[in-house]
Each structure stands twice: as structure tokens, then as C-alpha cells.
Amino acid sequence: MNEILSAISDFLWGWPMIILLLGTHVFLTIRLRFPQRHIFKAVRLSLKRDRGAEGDVSQFASLATALAATIGTGNIIGVATAIALGGPGAVLWCWLTGVFGISTKYAEGLLAIKYREKTKSGKMLGGPMYALEKGLGWKWLAVLFAIFTAIAAFGIGNTVQANAIATVANESYGISPYISGAFICVMTGAVVLGGVKSIARVCSMLVPLMAAFYVLGCLYILIVNASYVWPALCLIVKAAFSPEAAGGGFIGSTVMMAARFGIARGLFSNESGMGSAPIVAAAAQTRNPVRQALVSSSGTFWDTVVICALTGLVIVSSVLAYPDIDFSNGATLTKDAFSKIPVIGRPLLTFGLLTFAFSTILGWCYYGERAVEYLKGKNWVLGYRVVYIMAVFAGAVMNLAVVWNLADCMNALMAIPNLVSLLCLNGVIVHETRNYLWRARTLHHR
């Protein structure tokens, strides 16, 4: 089973998917006249409450929940894996996918608001399944997307993250996976049983704290490695475009390998094009689609352009500073690189992995239950939450080789229907952008 799923995953995340995702990023960047230039406006909007607008949670809470689901172990371990397999040049390619992915995340957020529905109880529901059904009339594809999302939530959003927390707790502090699994299970239940407002409230407090602590820690490490930062930057740029293997302790990494693994990891990390983030974007209190589109786009900026880039620079500079680090082992590369920094290195890595993984569990629970609600109605949501909470404990204590590959497959299958909706509805996206961003009308217009 594992070998079959691994083969399917390798095929789904091969060059065709990379070309489709990166091609969508570039196409939407050009079509939307480089929305990246509005990124600082997007950051400002994310910090403001759009009072009087319809929605379940504030724009900041919506962004924090999306970031909670997006910023996970992939930002730390995933970057190291890309560097181990593709060399230091993978860092630049990962960063570039984040820059171009801002456009795709913008488009996803816009369609989420454009096609969201208001239930009789006043709750907002939206996401790619609603864009596919209402915008294109393709109910069957919307159903497929919802099925893939509900299943994927148990993989990359749940068991994989719980296993990462249990592994870190066991290796660092000798805590049994059964104890840590039970603790995570209880903590998850305390949050997710309260619904979107409870999840958003916790994420709004947790995400800024964990991101700020991690970024400041990385900056401290770069100060310690100050004499190696510029050589690391030069090596990253050179290796990204060099047809030959990079030097400086890195071996076997050519431009094709750097591009292959850097792009794949960047796309997988920021989830631009996967279709997950617009599910929670639809719940935001916003008066028009473009406001939320801009706020959503800032998520990719923070996730990849900032956090993944810092992680990559820390790892490459540490490898140059400490030649005894085993660069070829992606599983231990991050731990070895951070452990070389006295006092703060190992605690920073532990804190980052624990908080990033737990926040991902919370965010993906919301994605999964919204998919179930679309498929079966709100009466099934509570049952889904209970099963989701139980899966947290299972993930902490089980071998996840099969789960990892199944999760990779489901995430790729989520992306395909979502990308179809973005490409087929690009005219709608341009029309809304023209009305609220390009013309004299302001973003405050309803």
C-alpha cells in the first residue's frame, strides 16, 4: 500500500503539477498586473477590523486561522528536505514560488467572498467548492474537492502534525508519545469543539506569538553566523542557476534539482493554489471581495517570503559555519543546524515545531468540517470533530509512512479542481479587481 501511494504521490507532485501550479501563479501575476506591489497595503488591511461588514470572524482572525493551518512542520523540516535534495539553490526557488504565489492566494480569497453563502443561522460558508458550483455550475467537481479536503485534513493537517509533536517531545524531553498524544488530544478538543470563533480566537493569539518568536530567533542565529550570511546568500543565488553542483560543502545539487525540490516545497508549504485557505477566508468580515483577497495574499508573504526564507538562510549559513553538519540527511539537517547555536538554538527549534504543528491541527479541522458540511450538512459536523480529535491521539503513536503519502495525494487532488476554478473564473477575478483596486473606487466601497 505504501509503495503504491508513494508512486502515485511522486506522479501527482511531479513536473506536470509543478508546471500547472507555477504556471497558474505566473499567469495570475501577469493577468492581475502584479498584485504583489500591494502587499504592504494588504498587511495594513489585515490589521484593521472592517466594522459593519458581514462575516463570522474579523479579517485578522481569518488570516491567523489560515496561517495557523499553513505554517507547519513544512516551514522547518520541509525547507531542510528541499536543501538536502536540491542543494542551497532550492531556497531561492522556494522563495520565488512564494512571491508569485501571492497572486494565486489573492485570487482564491476573492472568489471565496464572491461566491460565499449565508446560512439561515447567519453563518458564512465558502471556498473552492462554492466557486465551482455557483461560478461554473460544476457540482460534481465541487463534491470531489470537498471529499479530498475532508480526507486530507486527517493527513497533513492532523496525524502528521501530532506525530511531529510527539516525536519532538520524546526526543527532547523523553515524554512518551502516549502522554503527549493524550495531551494534544485534550487541547485540540478544548479548542475545536467551540467552532470557528473558538479556533479563530486561539489562532489570533497563538500565530503572532509563535511567528514573532521564531523570526526573532532566526535573526539572532543569523547574527551569530554573521560572517557566513553573505556567502550563504551568494551560494543560494549561484546554486539556483548554476548547471553544475554547488560547492561549500553541498554536493550533488544541480539547477534542475534545485528548481524541482525548491518549487515543490514552496508550493506545498504556502498552499497557494491548494484551495484550503479560501475556506476560512469566506468567513471573514469584509465589505467586498478585493479587501479579503489582499488580506489573504499576505498569508503567502509571511509563510514563504519571510519564514521559509529565514529558515533556509539559517540552515545554509550554519552548514557553511559548521562543516561537520550532515547536509545530506534532510530529516536531521534542521536539528543539527539549530543545535549548533548555543542557548537558543534547540529551544527555538522545539518551540517552533510544537506551536507550528499544533496550530496546523486547529486550522485544518475547520477546513475539514466545512467540507463535510458542504457534503452532508451541519448535522455531521460534530461527529467529524469528534473523529478528528481522536485521530490526533492515533497520529501521535502510530507509524505514518502510509499517512504521509496519502496526505500528499489528497493535497494534490485538492489543488487540481481549485486551479480549474481559478483559471476558468479569471475573468471574474479581473472584473472585481478592476472595480475595487484599479479604478478610482476605493476598497471601502461596498
Coordinates of C-alpha atoms in Angstrom, one line a residue:
M1 CA 0.0 0.0 0.0
N2 CA 2.8 2.4 1.0
E3 CA 4.7 1.7 -2.3
I4 CA 1.6 2.3 -4.4
L5 CA 0.7 5.5 -2.6
S6 CA 4.3 6.7 -2.9
A7 CA 4.3 6.1 -6.6
I8 CA 1.0 8.0 -7.0
S9 CA 2.3 10.8 -4.9
D10 CA 5.5 11.1 -6.9
F11 CA 3.4 11.2 -10.1
L12 CA 1.0 13.8 -8.8
W13 CA 3.7 16.1 -7.4
G14 CA 6.0 15.6 -10.4
W15 CA 6.7 18.2 -13.1
P16 CA 3.1 18.3 -14.5
M17 CA 1.8 19.5 -11.2
I18 CA 4.7 21.9 -10.6
I19 CA 4.2 23.4 -14.1
L20 CA 0.4 23.7 -13.5
L21 CA 0.8 25.4 -10.1
L22 CA 3.7 27.6 -11.0
G23 CA 2.1 28.4 -14.4
T24 CA -1.1 29.5 -12.6
H25 CA 1.0 31.7 -10.3
V26 CA 2.7 33.4 -13.2
F27 CA -0.4 33.7 -15.3
L28 CA -2.4 35.3 -12.5
T29 CA 0.5 37.6 -11.6
I30 CA 0.5 39.0 -15.2
R31 CA -3.3 38.9 -15.6
L32 CA -3.8 40.9 -12.3
R33 CA -1.0 43.4 -13.0
F34 CA 1.3 42.1 -10.3
P35 CA -0.8 42.3 -7.1
Q36 CA 2.5 41.8 -5.2
R37 CA 3.0 45.5 -5.3
H38 CA 0.0 46.0 -3.0
I39 CA 1.5 43.6 -0.3
F40 CA 2.1 46.3 2.3
K41 CA -1.5 47.6 1.8
A42 CA -2.6 44.0 2.3
V43 CA -0.7 43.8 5.6
R44 CA -2.3 47.1 6.8
L45 CA -5.8 45.9 5.9
S46 CA -5.2 42.6 7.8
L47 CA -4.7 44.6 11.0
K48 CA -7.9 46.6 10.6
R49 CA -11.4 45.5 11.5
D50 CA -13.9 46.1 8.7
R51 CA -16.7 47.2 11.1
G52 CA -20.3 46.7 9.8
A53 CA -19.4 44.1 7.3
E54 CA -20.9 40.7 7.2
G55 CA -18.9 37.7 8.3
D56 CA -18.2 35.3 11.2
V57 CA -14.8 36.5 12.3
S58 CA -12.5 39.5 11.7
Q59 CA -10.2 39.7 8.7
F60 CA -7.2 39.3 11.0
A61 CA -8.8 36.2 12.7
S62 CA -9.4 34.7 9.3
L63 CA -5.8 35.3 8.2
A64 CA -4.5 34.0 11.5
T65 CA -6.5 30.8 11.1
A66 CA -5.3 30.3 7.5
L67 CA -1.7 31.0 8.7
A68 CA -2.2 28.5 11.5
A69 CA -3.0 25.8 9.0
T70 CA -0.3 26.8 6.6
I71 CA 2.7 27.4 8.9
G72 CA 3.6 23.9 10.0
T73 CA 6.5 21.5 10.0
G74 CA 6.9 22.1 6.3
N75 CA 8.3 25.5 7.1
I76 CA 11.1 24.0 9.2
I77 CA 11.6 20.3 8.2
G78 CA 10.3 20.8 4.7
V79 CA 12.8 23.5 3.8
A80 CA 15.7 21.3 5.2
T81 CA 14.5 18.4 3.0
A82 CA 14.5 20.7 -0.1
I83 CA 18.0 21.8 0.7
A84 CA 19.2 18.3 1.3
L85 CA 17.7 17.0 -2.0
G86 CA 18.1 20.1 -4.2
G87 CA 21.1 21.9 -2.6
P88 CA 21.2 25.5 -1.4
G89 CA 19.7 26.9 -4.6
A90 CA 16.4 25.3 -3.6
V91 CA 16.0 28.1 -1.1
L92 CA 15.7 30.7 -3.8
W93 CA 13.3 28.7 -5.9
C94 CA 11.2 28.1 -2.8
W95 CA 11.2 31.9 -2.2
L96 CA 10.2 32.7 -5.8
T97 CA 7.2 30.4 -5.6
G98 CA 6.1 32.4 -2.6
V99 CA 6.5 35.7 -4.4
F100 CA 4.4 34.5 -7.4
G101 CA 2.0 32.5 -5.2
I102 CA 0.8 35.8 -3.7
S103 CA -1.2 36.3 -6.8
T104 CA -2.9 32.9 -6.6
K105 CA -3.7 33.4 -2.9
Y106 CA -5.2 36.8 -3.8
A107 CA -7.4 35.2 -6.4
E108 CA -8.5 32.4 -4.1
G109 CA -9.5 34.9 -1.4
L110 CA -11.5 37.0 -3.9
L111 CA -13.5 34.0 -5.2
A112 CA -14.2 32.9 -1.6
I113 CA -16.0 36.1 -0.8
K114 CA -17.6 36.4 -4.3
Y115 CA -19.4 33.1 -4.1
R116 CA -19.8 32.5 -0.4
E117 CA -23.3 31.7 1.0
K118 CA -25.1 32.8 4.2
T119 CA -26.9 30.2 6.1
K120 CA -30.3 30.7 7.8
S121 CA -28.4 31.0 11.1
G122 CA -26.2 33.8 9.6
K123 CA -23.0 31.8 9.2
M124 CA -20.9 32.3 6.1
L125 CA -19.8 29.3 4.1
G126 CA -17.4 29.4 1.1
G127 CA -14.4 28.0 -0.7
P128 CA -13.5 26.4 -4.0
M129 CA -16.5 24.0 -3.8
Y130 CA -18.9 27.0 -3.9
A131 CA -16.9 28.7 -6.7
L132 CA -17.0 25.5 -8.7
E133 CA -20.8 25.1 -8.1
K134 CA -22.0 28.7 -8.3
G135 CA -19.4 30.1 -10.7
L136 CA -19.0 27.3 -13.1
G137 CA -22.0 25.0 -12.4
W138 CA -19.8 22.0 -11.9
K139 CA -21.3 20.4 -8.8
W140 CA -19.6 17.1 -9.4
L141 CA -16.1 18.7 -9.3
A142 CA -17.1 20.7 -6.2
V143 CA -18.1 17.5 -4.5
L144 CA -14.8 15.9 -5.4
F145 CA -12.9 18.8 -3.9
A146 CA -14.8 18.6 -0.7
I147 CA -14.2 14.9 -0.4
F148 CA -10.4 15.3 -1.0
T149 CA -10.4 18.2 1.6
A150 CA -12.2 16.2 4.3
I151 CA -9.7 13.3 3.9
A152 CA -6.6 15.5 3.5
A153 CA -7.4 17.2 6.9
F154 CA -6.7 13.9 8.7
G155 CA -3.3 13.6 7.0
I156 CA -1.2 16.7 6.7
G157 CA -3.5 18.7 9.0
N158 CA -3.8 16.2 11.8
T159 CA -1.9 12.9 12.3
V160 CA 1.3 14.1 10.6
Q161 CA 1.4 17.2 12.9
A162 CA 0.5 15.2 16.0
N163 CA 3.3 12.7 15.2
A164 CA 5.8 15.6 14.8
I165 CA 4.9 17.0 18.2
A166 CA 5.1 13.6 19.9
T167 CA 8.5 12.9 18.2
V168 CA 9.9 16.2 19.3
A169 CA 8.6 15.8 22.9
N170 CA 10.1 12.3 23.1
E171 CA 13.5 13.1 21.6
S172 CA 13.9 16.3 23.5
Y173 CA 12.4 15.6 26.9
G174 CA 11.8 11.8 27.0
I175 CA 8.0 12.2 27.1
S176 CA 6.1 9.1 26.0
P177 CA 4.1 9.5 22.7
Y178 CA 1.0 8.2 24.6
I179 CA 1.3 11.0 27.1
S180 CA 1.9 13.8 24.6
G181 CA -0.7 12.3 22.3
A182 CA -3.3 12.4 25.1
F183 CA -2.4 16.0 26.0
I184 CA -2.6 17.2 22.4
C185 CA -5.9 15.4 22.0
V186 CA -7.4 17.2 25.0
M187 CA -6.0 20.6 24.0
T188 CA -7.4 20.1 20.4
G189 CA -10.8 19.2 21.8
A190 CA -10.9 22.2 24.1
V191 CA -10.5 24.5 21.1
V192 CA -12.2 22.9 18.1
L193 CA -15.5 21.9 19.8
G194 CA -16.1 25.6 20.1
G195 CA -16.3 26.0 16.4
V196 CA -14.8 28.6 14.1
K197 CA -14.9 31.5 16.6
S198 CA -13.1 29.4 19.2
I199 CA -10.5 28.3 16.6
A200 CA -10.0 31.8 15.3
R201 CA -9.7 33.3 18.8
V202 CA -6.9 30.9 19.7
C203 CA -5.1 31.2 16.4
S204 CA -5.3 35.0 16.6
M205 CA -3.3 34.8 19.9
L206 CA -1.0 31.9 19.0
V207 CA 0.1 32.7 15.4
P208 CA 1.5 36.2 16.1
L209 CA 3.3 34.9 19.2
M210 CA 4.9 31.9 17.6
A211 CA 5.8 33.7 14.3
A212 CA 7.4 36.6 16.1
F213 CA 9.4 34.3 18.5
Y214 CA 10.6 32.2 15.6
V215 CA 11.5 35.1 13.4
L216 CA 13.4 36.9 16.2
G217 CA 15.2 33.6 17.0
C218 CA 16.2 33.1 13.4
L219 CA 17.5 36.7 13.2
Y220 CA 19.6 36.0 16.4
I221 CA 21.1 32.9 14.8
L222 CA 21.9 34.9 11.6
I223 CA 23.7 37.5 13.8
V224 CA 25.7 34.7 15.4
N225 CA 26.5 33.4 11.9
A226 CA 27.1 36.9 10.6
S227 CA 30.3 36.2 8.8
Y228 CA 28.6 33.4 6.8
V229 CA 25.4 35.1 5.9
W230 CA 26.6 36.9 2.8
P231 CA 28.5 33.8 1.5
A232 CA 25.3 31.8 2.1
L233 CA 23.2 34.3 0.1
C234 CA 25.7 34.2 -2.7
L235 CA 25.8 30.4 -2.7
I236 CA 22.0 30.2 -2.7
V237 CA 21.7 32.5 -5.8
K238 CA 24.6 30.8 -7.6
A239 CA 23.3 27.3 -7.0
A240 CA 19.8 28.2 -8.1
F241 CA 21.0 28.9 -11.6
S242 CA 24.3 27.0 -11.9
P243 CA 24.2 24.0 -14.2
E244 CA 26.9 22.4 -12.0
A245 CA 26.8 21.1 -8.5
A246 CA 27.2 23.7 -5.8
G247 CA 30.3 23.9 -3.6
G248 CA 30.7 25.0 0.0
G249 CA 30.1 21.6 1.5
F250 CA 27.0 20.9 -0.7
I251 CA 27.2 18.1 -3.2
G252 CA 25.1 16.6 -6.0
S253 CA 22.8 19.7 -6.4
T254 CA 22.3 21.0 -9.9
V255 CA 20.0 23.7 -11.2
M256 CA 17.3 21.2 -12.2
M257 CA 17.4 19.5 -8.8
A258 CA 17.3 22.9 -7.0
A259 CA 14.3 24.0 -9.1
R260 CA 12.5 20.7 -8.7
F261 CA 12.7 20.4 -4.9
G262 CA 12.6 24.2 -4.2
I263 CA 9.5 24.8 -6.2
A264 CA 7.7 21.7 -4.9
R265 CA 8.5 22.5 -1.3
G266 CA 7.5 26.2 -1.7
L267 CA 4.2 25.2 -3.4
F268 CA 3.5 22.6 -0.7
S269 CA 4.4 25.0 2.1
N270 CA 2.4 28.1 1.3
E271 CA -0.6 26.1 0.0
S272 CA -1.2 28.8 -2.7
G273 CA -3.4 27.0 -5.3
M274 CA -4.3 24.1 -3.0
G275 CA -7.7 25.7 -2.1
S276 CA -7.6 25.3 1.6
A277 CA -7.1 29.0 2.7
P278 CA -10.2 30.3 0.9
I279 CA -12.4 28.1 3.0
V280 CA -11.7 30.2 6.1
A281 CA -11.3 33.4 4.1
A282 CA -15.1 33.1 3.3
A283 CA -15.9 33.6 7.0
A284 CA -14.1 37.0 7.2
Q285 CA -16.0 40.2 8.0
T286 CA -15.3 42.2 4.8
R287 CA -17.3 44.5 2.7
N288 CA -16.1 43.5 -0.7
P289 CA -14.1 40.6 -2.3
V290 CA -10.9 42.6 -3.0
R291 CA -10.3 43.6 0.6
Q292 CA -10.2 40.0 1.7
A293 CA -8.3 39.0 -1.4
L294 CA -5.5 41.4 -0.4
V295 CA -5.6 40.1 3.2
S296 CA -5.4 36.5 2.1
S297 CA -2.4 37.3 -0.2
S298 CA -0.4 38.5 2.8
G299 CA -0.5 35.0 4.2
T300 CA 1.8 33.6 1.5
F301 CA 4.1 36.6 2.1
W302 CA 4.5 35.7 5.8
D303 CA 4.7 32.0 5.3
T304 CA 7.2 31.6 2.4
V305 CA 8.7 35.0 1.6
V306 CA 9.6 35.6 5.3
I307 CA 9.6 32.4 7.4
C308 CA 10.7 29.8 4.8
A309 CA 13.4 32.2 3.6
L310 CA 14.7 32.8 7.1
T311 CA 14.8 29.0 7.8
G312 CA 16.7 28.4 4.6
L313 CA 19.2 31.1 5.3
V314 CA 19.8 29.8 8.8
I315 CA 20.4 26.3 7.6
V316 CA 22.7 27.2 4.7
S317 CA 24.8 29.7 6.8
S318 CA 25.0 27.1 9.6
V319 CA 26.3 24.4 7.2
L320 CA 29.0 26.8 6.0
A321 CA 29.9 27.7 9.5
Y322 CA 29.9 24.2 10.8
P323 CA 31.3 21.8 8.2
D324 CA 30.6 18.7 10.4
I325 CA 26.8 19.1 9.9
D326 CA 25.5 16.2 7.7
F327 CA 24.0 18.1 4.8
S328 CA 22.7 15.0 3.0
N329 CA 20.2 14.0 5.7
G330 CA 17.1 16.2 5.4
A331 CA 15.4 14.6 8.5
T332 CA 18.2 15.8 10.8
L333 CA 19.6 18.8 9.0
T334 CA 17.4 21.3 10.7
K335 CA 18.1 19.9 14.1
D336 CA 21.8 19.8 13.5
A337 CA 21.9 23.4 12.2
F338 CA 19.9 24.9 15.0
S339 CA 21.7 22.8 17.7
K340 CA 25.0 24.5 16.8
I341 CA 23.7 27.7 18.2
P342 CA 24.3 28.0 22.0
V343 CA 21.5 28.5 24.4
I344 CA 18.7 29.5 22.0
G345 CA 19.1 27.0 19.1
R346 CA 17.5 23.8 20.3
P347 CA 14.7 25.5 22.4
L348 CA 13.8 27.7 19.4
L349 CA 13.5 24.7 17.1
T350 CA 11.5 22.8 19.7
F351 CA 9.1 25.7 20.3
G352 CA 8.7 26.3 16.6
L353 CA 7.9 22.7 15.8
L354 CA 5.5 22.3 18.7
T355 CA 3.5 25.6 18.1
F356 CA 3.5 25.4 14.3
A357 CA 2.3 21.8 14.4
F358 CA -0.5 22.4 16.9
S359 CA -1.8 25.5 15.1
T360 CA -1.9 23.5 11.9
I361 CA -4.1 20.9 13.6
L362 CA -6.6 23.6 14.6
G363 CA -6.7 25.3 11.2
W364 CA -7.2 22.1 9.2
C365 CA -10.0 21.0 11.5
Y366 CA -12.0 24.0 10.3
Y367 CA -11.2 23.1 6.6
G368 CA -12.3 19.6 7.0
E369 CA -15.6 20.3 8.9
R370 CA -16.6 22.9 6.3
A371 CA -16.0 20.3 3.5
V372 CA -18.2 17.8 5.5
E373 CA -20.9 20.5 6.0
Y374 CA -20.9 21.1 2.2
L375 CA -21.3 17.4 1.5
K376 CA -23.7 16.2 4.2
G377 CA -25.0 19.3 6.1
K378 CA -24.3 20.8 9.5
N379 CA -25.6 17.8 11.5
W380 CA -22.5 15.8 10.5
V381 CA -20.0 18.4 11.7
L382 CA -20.0 17.5 15.4
G383 CA -19.3 13.8 14.5
Y384 CA -16.5 14.9 12.3
R385 CA -14.9 17.0 15.0
V386 CA -15.0 14.0 17.5
V387 CA -13.3 11.7 15.0
Y388 CA -10.8 14.4 14.2
I389 CA -9.9 14.8 17.8
M390 CA -9.5 11.0 18.2
A391 CA -7.2 10.9 15.2
V392 CA -4.8 13.3 16.9
F393 CA -4.0 10.7 19.5
A394 CA -3.7 8.0 16.9
G395 CA -1.3 10.1 14.9
A396 CA 0.9 10.7 17.9
V397 CA 1.5 7.0 18.5
M398 CA 1.4 5.3 15.0
N399 CA 3.8 4.9 12.1
L400 CA 2.8 7.4 9.5
A401 CA 4.6 6.3 6.3
V402 CA 1.3 5.4 4.6
V403 CA -0.4 8.5 6.0
W404 CA 2.3 10.9 4.7
N405 CA 1.9 9.5 1.1
L406 CA -1.9 9.5 1.4
A407 CA -1.8 13.1 2.5
D408 CA 0.4 14.1 -0.4
C409 CA -2.0 12.5 -2.8
M410 CA -5.1 14.2 -1.3
N411 CA -3.4 17.6 -1.3
A412 CA -2.5 17.3 -5.0
L413 CA -6.1 16.2 -5.8
M414 CA -7.4 19.2 -3.9
A415 CA -5.3 21.5 -6.0
I416 CA -6.5 20.4 -9.4
P417 CA -10.2 21.4 -9.0
N418 CA -9.2 24.6 -7.3
L419 CA -6.8 25.6 -10.1
V420 CA -9.5 24.8 -12.6
S421 CA -11.8 27.3 -10.9
L422 CA -9.1 30.0 -10.7
L423 CA -8.2 29.7 -14.4
C424 CA -11.8 29.4 -15.7
L425 CA -13.0 32.3 -13.5
N426 CA -10.0 34.6 -14.1
G427 CA -12.3 37.0 -15.9
V428 CA -14.5 37.4 -12.7
I429 CA -11.3 37.9 -10.7
V430 CA -10.1 40.6 -13.1
H431 CA -13.5 42.3 -13.1
E432 CA -13.7 42.6 -9.3
T433 CA -10.1 43.8 -9.2
R434 CA -10.8 46.4 -11.8
N435 CA -13.8 47.7 -9.8
Y436 CA -12.2 47.9 -6.4
L437 CA -8.5 48.3 -7.0
W438 CA -7.6 49.6 -10.4
R439 CA -10.3 52.3 -10.8
A440 CA -11.0 55.4 -8.7
R441 CA -13.4 53.4 -6.5
T442 CA -11.7 52.6 -3.1
L443 CA -11.6 49.4 -1.2
H444 CA -14.0 51.0 1.3
H445 CA -16.8 50.8 -1.3
R446 CA -19.3 48.0 -0.8

